[in-house]
Coordinates of C-alpha atoms and ligand atoms in Angstrom, one line a residue:
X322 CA 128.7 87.7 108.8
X323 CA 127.0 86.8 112.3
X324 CA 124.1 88.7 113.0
X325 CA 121.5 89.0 116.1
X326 CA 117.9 90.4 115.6
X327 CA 116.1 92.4 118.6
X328 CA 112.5 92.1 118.2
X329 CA 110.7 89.1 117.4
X330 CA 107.0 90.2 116.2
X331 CA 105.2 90.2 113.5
X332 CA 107.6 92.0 111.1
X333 CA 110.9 90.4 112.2
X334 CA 109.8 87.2 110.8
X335 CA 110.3 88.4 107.2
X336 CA 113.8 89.5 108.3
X337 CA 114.1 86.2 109.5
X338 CA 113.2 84.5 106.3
X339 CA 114.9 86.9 104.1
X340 CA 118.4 86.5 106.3
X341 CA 118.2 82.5 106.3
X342 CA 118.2 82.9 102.4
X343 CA 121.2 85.7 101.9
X344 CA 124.5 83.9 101.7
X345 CA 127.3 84.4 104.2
X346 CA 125.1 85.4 107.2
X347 CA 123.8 83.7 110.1
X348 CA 121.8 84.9 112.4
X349 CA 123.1 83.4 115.8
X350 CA 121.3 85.1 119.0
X351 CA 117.3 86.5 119.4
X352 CA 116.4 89.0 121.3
X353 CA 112.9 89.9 122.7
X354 CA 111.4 90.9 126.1
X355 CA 108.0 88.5 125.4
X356 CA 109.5 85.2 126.2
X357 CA 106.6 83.3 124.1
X358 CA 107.7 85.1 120.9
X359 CA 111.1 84.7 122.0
X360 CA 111.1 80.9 122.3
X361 CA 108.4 80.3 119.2
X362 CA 110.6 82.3 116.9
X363 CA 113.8 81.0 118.6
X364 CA 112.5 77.5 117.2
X365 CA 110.7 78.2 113.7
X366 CA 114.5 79.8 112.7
X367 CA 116.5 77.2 114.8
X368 CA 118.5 80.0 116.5
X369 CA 119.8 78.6 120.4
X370 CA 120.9 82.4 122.1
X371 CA 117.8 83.3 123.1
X372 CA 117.5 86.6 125.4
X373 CA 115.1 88.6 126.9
X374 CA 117.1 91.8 127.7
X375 CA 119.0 93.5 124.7
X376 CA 122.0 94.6 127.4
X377 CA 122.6 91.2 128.1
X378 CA 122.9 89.9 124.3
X379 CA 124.9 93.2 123.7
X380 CA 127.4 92.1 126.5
X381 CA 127.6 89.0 125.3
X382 CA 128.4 89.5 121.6
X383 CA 129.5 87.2 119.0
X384 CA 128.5 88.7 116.6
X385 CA 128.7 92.0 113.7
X386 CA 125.7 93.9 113.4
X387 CA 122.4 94.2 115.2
X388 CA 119.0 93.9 113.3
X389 CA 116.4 95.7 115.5
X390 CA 113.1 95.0 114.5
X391 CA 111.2 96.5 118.0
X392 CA 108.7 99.1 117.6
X393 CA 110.0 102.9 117.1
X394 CA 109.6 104.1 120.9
X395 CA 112.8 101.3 121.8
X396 CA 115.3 102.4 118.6
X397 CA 117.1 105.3 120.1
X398 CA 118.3 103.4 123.2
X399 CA 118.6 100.4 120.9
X400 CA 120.9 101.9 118.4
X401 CA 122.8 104.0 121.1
X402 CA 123.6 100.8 122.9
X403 CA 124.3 98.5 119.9
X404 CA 126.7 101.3 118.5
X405 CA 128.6 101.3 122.4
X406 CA 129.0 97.7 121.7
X407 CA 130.9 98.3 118.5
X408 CA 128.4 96.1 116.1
X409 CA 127.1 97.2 112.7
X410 CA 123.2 98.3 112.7
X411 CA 119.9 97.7 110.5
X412 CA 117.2 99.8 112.5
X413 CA 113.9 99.7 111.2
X414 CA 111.7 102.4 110.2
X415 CA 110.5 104.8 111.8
X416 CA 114.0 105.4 112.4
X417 CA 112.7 107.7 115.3
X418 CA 110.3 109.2 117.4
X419 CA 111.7 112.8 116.7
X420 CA 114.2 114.3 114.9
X421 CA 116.6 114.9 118.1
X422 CA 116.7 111.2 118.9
X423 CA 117.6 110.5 115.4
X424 CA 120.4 112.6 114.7
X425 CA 122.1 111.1 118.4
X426 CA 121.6 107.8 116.8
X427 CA 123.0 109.0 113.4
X428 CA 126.1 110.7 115.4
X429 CA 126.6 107.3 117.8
X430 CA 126.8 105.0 114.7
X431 CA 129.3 108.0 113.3
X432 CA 131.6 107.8 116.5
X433 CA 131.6 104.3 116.8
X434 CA 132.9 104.0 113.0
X435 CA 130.0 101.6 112.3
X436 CA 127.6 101.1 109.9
X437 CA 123.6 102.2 110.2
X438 CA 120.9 101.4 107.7
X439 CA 117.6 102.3 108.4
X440 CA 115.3 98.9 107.5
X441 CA 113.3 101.7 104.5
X442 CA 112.9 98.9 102.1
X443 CA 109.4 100.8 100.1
X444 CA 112.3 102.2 97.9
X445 CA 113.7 98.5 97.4
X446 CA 110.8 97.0 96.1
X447 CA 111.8 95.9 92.5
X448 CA 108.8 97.9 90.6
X449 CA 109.7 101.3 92.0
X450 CA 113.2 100.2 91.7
X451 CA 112.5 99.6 88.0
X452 CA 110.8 102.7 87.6
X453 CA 113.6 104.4 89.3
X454 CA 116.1 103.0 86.9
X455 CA 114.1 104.8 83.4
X456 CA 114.6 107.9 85.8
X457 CA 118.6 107.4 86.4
X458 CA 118.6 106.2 82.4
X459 CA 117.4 110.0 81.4
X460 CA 114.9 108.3 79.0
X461 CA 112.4 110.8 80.0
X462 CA 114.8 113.7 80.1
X463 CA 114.1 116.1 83.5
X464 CA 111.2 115.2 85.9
X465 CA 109.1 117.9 86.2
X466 CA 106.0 116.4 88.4
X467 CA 105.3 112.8 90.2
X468 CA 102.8 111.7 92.1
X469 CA 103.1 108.6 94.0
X470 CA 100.2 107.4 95.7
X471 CA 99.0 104.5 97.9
X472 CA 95.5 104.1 98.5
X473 CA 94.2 101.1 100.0
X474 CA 91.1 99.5 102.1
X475 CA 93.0 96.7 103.3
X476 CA 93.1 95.8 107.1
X477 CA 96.3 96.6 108.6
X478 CA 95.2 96.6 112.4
X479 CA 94.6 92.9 112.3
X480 CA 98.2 92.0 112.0
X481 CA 99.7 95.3 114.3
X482 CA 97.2 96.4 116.3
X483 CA 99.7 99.2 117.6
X484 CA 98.8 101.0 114.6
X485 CA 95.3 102.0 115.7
X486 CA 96.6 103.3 119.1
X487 CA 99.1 106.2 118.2
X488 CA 98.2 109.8 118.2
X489 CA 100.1 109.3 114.6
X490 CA 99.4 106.5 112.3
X491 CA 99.2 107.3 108.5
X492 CA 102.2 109.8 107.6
X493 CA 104.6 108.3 110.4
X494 CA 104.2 104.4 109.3
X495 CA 102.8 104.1 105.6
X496 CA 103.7 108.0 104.2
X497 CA 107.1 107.7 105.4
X498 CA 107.9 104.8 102.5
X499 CA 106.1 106.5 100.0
X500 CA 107.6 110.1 100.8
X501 CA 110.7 108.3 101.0
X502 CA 110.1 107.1 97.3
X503 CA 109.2 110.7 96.0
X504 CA 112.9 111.6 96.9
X505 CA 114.5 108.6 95.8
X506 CA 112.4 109.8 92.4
X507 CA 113.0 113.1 92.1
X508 CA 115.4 114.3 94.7
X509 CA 115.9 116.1 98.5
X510 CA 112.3 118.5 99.0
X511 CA 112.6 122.5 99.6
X512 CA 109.2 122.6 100.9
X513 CA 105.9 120.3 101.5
X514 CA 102.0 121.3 102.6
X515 CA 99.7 118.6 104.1
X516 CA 96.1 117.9 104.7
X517 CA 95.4 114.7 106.9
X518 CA 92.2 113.4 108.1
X519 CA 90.8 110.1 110.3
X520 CA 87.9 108.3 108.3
X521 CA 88.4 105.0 110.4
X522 CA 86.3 106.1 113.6
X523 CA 88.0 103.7 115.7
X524 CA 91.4 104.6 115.0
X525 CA 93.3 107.5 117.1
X526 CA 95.6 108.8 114.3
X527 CA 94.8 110.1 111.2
X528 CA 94.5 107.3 108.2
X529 CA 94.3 109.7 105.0
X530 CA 97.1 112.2 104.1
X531 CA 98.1 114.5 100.9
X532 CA 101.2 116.0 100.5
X533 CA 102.1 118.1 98.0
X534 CA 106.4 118.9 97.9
X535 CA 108.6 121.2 95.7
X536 CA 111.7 119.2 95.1
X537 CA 115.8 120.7 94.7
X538 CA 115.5 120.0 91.3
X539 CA 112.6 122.5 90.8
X540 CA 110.0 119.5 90.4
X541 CA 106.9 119.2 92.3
X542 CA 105.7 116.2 93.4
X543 CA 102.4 114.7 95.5
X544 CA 102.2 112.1 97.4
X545 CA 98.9 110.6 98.7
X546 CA 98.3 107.8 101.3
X547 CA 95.2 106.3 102.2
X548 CA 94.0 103.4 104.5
X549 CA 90.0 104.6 104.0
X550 CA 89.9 103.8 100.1
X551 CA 87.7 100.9 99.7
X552 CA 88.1 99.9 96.4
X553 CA 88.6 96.8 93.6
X554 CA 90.5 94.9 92.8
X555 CA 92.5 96.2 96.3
X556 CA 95.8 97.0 95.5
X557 CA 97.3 96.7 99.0
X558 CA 100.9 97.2 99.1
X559 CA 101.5 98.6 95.8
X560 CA 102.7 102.0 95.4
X561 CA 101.7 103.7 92.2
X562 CA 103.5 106.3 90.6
X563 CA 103.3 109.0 87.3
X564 CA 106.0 111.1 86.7
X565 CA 106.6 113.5 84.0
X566 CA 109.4 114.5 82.2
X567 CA 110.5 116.9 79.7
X568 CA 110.9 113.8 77.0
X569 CA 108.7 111.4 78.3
X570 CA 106.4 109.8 81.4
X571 CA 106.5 106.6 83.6
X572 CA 103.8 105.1 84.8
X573 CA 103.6 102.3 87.3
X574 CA 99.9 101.2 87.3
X575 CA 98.0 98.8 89.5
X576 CA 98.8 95.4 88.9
X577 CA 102.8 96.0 88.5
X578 CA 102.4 97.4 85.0
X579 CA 105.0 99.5 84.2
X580 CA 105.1 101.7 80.9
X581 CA 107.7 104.5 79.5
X582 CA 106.2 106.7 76.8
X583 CA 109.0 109.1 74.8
X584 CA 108.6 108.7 70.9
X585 CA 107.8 105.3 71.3
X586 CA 105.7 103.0 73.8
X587 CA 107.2 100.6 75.9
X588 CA 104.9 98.1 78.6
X589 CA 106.6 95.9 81.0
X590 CA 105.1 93.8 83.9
X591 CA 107.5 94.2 86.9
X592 CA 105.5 91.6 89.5
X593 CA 108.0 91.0 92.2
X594 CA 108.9 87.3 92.9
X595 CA 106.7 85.6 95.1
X596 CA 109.8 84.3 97.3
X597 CA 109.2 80.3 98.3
X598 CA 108.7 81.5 101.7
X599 CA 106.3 84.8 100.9
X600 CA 102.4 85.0 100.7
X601 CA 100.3 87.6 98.1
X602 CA 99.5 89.9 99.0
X603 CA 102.6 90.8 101.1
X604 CA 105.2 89.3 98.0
X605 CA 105.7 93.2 97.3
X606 CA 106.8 93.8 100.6
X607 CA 108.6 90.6 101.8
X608 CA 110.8 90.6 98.4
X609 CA 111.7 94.2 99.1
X610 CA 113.3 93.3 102.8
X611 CA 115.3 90.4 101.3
X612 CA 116.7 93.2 99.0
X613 CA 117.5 95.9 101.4
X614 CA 119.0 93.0 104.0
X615 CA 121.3 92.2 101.2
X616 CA 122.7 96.0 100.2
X617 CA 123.2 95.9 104.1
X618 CA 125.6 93.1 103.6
X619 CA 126.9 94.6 100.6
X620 CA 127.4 97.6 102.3
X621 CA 129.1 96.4 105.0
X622 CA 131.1 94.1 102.8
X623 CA 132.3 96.9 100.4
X624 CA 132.9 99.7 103.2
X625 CA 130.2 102.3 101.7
X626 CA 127.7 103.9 103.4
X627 CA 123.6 102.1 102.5
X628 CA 121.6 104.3 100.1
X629 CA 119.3 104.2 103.1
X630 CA 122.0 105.1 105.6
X631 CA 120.5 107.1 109.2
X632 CA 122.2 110.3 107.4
X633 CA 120.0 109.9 104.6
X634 CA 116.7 108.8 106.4
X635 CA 117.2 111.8 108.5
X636 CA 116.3 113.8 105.6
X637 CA 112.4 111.1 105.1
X638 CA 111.8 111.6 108.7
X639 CA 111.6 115.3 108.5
X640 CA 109.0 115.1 106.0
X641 CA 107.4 113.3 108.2
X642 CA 107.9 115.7 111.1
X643 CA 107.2 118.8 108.3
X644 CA 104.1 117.1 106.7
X645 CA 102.8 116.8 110.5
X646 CA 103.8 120.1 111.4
X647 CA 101.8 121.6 107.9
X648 CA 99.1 119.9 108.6
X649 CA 98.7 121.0 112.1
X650 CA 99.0 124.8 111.6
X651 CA 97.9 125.1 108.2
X652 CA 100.9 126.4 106.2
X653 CA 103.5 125.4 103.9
X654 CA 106.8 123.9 106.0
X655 CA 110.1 125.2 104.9
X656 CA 112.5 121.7 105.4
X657 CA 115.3 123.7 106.7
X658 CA 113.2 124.9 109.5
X659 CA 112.9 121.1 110.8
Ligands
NAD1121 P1 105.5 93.9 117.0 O1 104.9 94.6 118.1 O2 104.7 92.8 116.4 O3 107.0 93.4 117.3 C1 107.9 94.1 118.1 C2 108.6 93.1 119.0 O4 109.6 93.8 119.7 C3 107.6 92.6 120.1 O5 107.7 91.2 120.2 C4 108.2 93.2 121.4 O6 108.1 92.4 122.6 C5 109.7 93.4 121.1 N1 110.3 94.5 121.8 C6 110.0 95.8 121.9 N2 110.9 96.5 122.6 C7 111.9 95.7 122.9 C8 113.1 95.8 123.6 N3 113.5 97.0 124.1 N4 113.9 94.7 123.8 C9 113.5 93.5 123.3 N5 112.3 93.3 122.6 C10 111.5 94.4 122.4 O7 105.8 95.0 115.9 P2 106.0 94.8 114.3 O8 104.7 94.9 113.6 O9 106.8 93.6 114.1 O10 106.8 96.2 113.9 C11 108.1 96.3 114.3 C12 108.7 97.5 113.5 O11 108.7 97.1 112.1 C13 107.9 98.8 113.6 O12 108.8 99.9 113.7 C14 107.1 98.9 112.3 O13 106.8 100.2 111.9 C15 108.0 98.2 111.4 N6 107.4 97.6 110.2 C16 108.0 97.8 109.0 C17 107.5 97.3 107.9 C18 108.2 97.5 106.6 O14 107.7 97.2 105.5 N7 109.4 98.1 106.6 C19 106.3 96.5 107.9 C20 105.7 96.3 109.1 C21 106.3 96.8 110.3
89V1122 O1 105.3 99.0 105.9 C1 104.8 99.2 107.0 O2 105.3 99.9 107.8 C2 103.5 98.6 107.4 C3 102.4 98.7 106.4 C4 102.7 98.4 105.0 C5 101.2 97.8 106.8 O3 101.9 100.1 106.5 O4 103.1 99.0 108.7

């Protein structure tokens, strides 16, 4: 499988990695409109098609999917265009800047007959994907609350200082995994009510958020972000979770330790793999988009639809939009009003 990725910043060189190590795939053209980040990636990953405009490596193809790896405010026009040129599509997250955008690029991939995966890879980390598996397993009989929460002091602005310019910052780049992990957890939401605030005075957006969501299933779930909590040890990128169930409860606890309590008590330590080419504390993360990069191919492979397909992320991004809205006005967001 021949792939070309558009964007060649400071995320994209985890895709990068993470593609050069999945078997059958090569990536064969870059794409990025900074033509120093162009040519230095072009020659850490040995790729020769280099280009600057993402029309022109669309027209010249050779190739059967698309990784873009830009910044949100270049995805629709991205994915429109890459789904005119009749190539499959990992997009990353967020998928979009609004909820219109996102269902054109949902319906372009859908006429086209192509696959698109939305780059959500929180949910492909291999703790919450352990935890998720007791869930499936019915170990702990019927969820009935979860809270997953990520609080952290760690210093995200150094590596993209684009987060400390948008109107938006915490719910739209960080809650949007960890949202996106309460439904992979306990199912699709009904309703959600939000309280955000901005502790970092020399941020725009907001940088602490709580949620709390009524699931389909009838459980309730909150979710908590935080980019203000200065604490130790920092436990920067890990995503910790308690749910409760009518036999039994998970908890994922700082420092990858999962345990299951039902009659009995069970421990585990789920540390991801600290790939050759990863670096702690990023190893969470950085495993997580060699796993998602690999359903893709899978996915594409097979001929089934990626758990996190645009269809299905359509349904994370309007929590977003919802826990925004809720927080604004100061009520409780029905989804189906989003
Ligand atoms: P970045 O600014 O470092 O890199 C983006 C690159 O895209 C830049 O080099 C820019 O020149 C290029 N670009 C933008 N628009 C383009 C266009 N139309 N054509 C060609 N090149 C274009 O940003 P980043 O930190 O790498 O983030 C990229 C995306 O990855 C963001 O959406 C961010 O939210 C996401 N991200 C995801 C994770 C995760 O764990 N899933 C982690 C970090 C960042
Ligand atoms: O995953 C992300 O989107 C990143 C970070 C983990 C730093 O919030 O921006």
């Amino acid at each position: 499988m021949k792939g070309a990725v558009i964007g060649c910043g400071f995320f994209a060189q985890n895709h990068l990695h993470a593609w050069r190590d999945i078997q059958g795939v090569e990536i064969v053209a870059l794409c990025d409109s900074d033509l120093e980040r162009l040519q230095t990636t072009a020659q850490s990953f040995d790729v020769s098609r280099t280009y600057k405009d993402a029309d022109e490596l669309l027209a010249a193809g050779g190739f059967d999917f698309v990784d873009i790896a830009t910044t949100v405010g270049s995805h629709r026009a991205l994915v429109e265009k890459a789904a005119q040129a009749g190539v499959n599509i990992i997009c990353q997250k967020p998928f979009a800047e609004n909820m219109i955008d996102a269902r054109a690029m949902v319906d372009a991939a859908k006429v086209a007959e192509k696959t698109l995966m939305v780059h959500e890879n929180f949910r492909w980390q291999s703790p919450i994907q352990a935890a998720l598996q007791v869930v499936k397993s019915g170990e702990i009989g019927n969820p009935f609350f979860c809270r997953v929460s990520f609080r952290s002091g760690y210093d995200v602005f150094s590596g993209q200082p684009y987060l400390a310019e948008g109107k938006r910052f915490i719910i739209e780049d960080l809650g949007i995994h960890i949202l996106d992990i309460a439904r992979a957890l306990v199912g699709d939401v009904t309703q959600i009510a939000a309280t955000t605030r901005r502790i970092n005075p020399n941020i725009k957006g907001e940088d602490v958020a709580t949620m709390l969501l009524s699931h389909d299933s009838g459980a309730t779930s909150v979710v908590d972000c935080s980019y203000a909590t200065k604490r130790f040890p920092e436990t920067f990128p890990q995503s910790l979770i308690e749910i409760d169930g009518s036999e039994g409860t998970i908890r994922l606890d700082a420092g990858y330790q999962l345990s299951v309590h039902t009659n009995t008590e069970k421990q585990q330590d789920v540390s991801p793999k600290l790939l050759p080419w990863a670096e702690k504390p990023w190893h969470n993360i950085q495993e997580s988009v060699q796993c998602i990069q690999q359903h893709f191919v899978d996915c594409v492979t097979k001929g089934i639809e990626p758990e996190t397909s645009g269809a299905d992320n359509l349904k994370t991004l309007a929590l977003v939009e919802a826990a925004y809205a809720s927080a604004s006005r100061g009520k409780v967001i029905n989804l189906s009003d989003v």
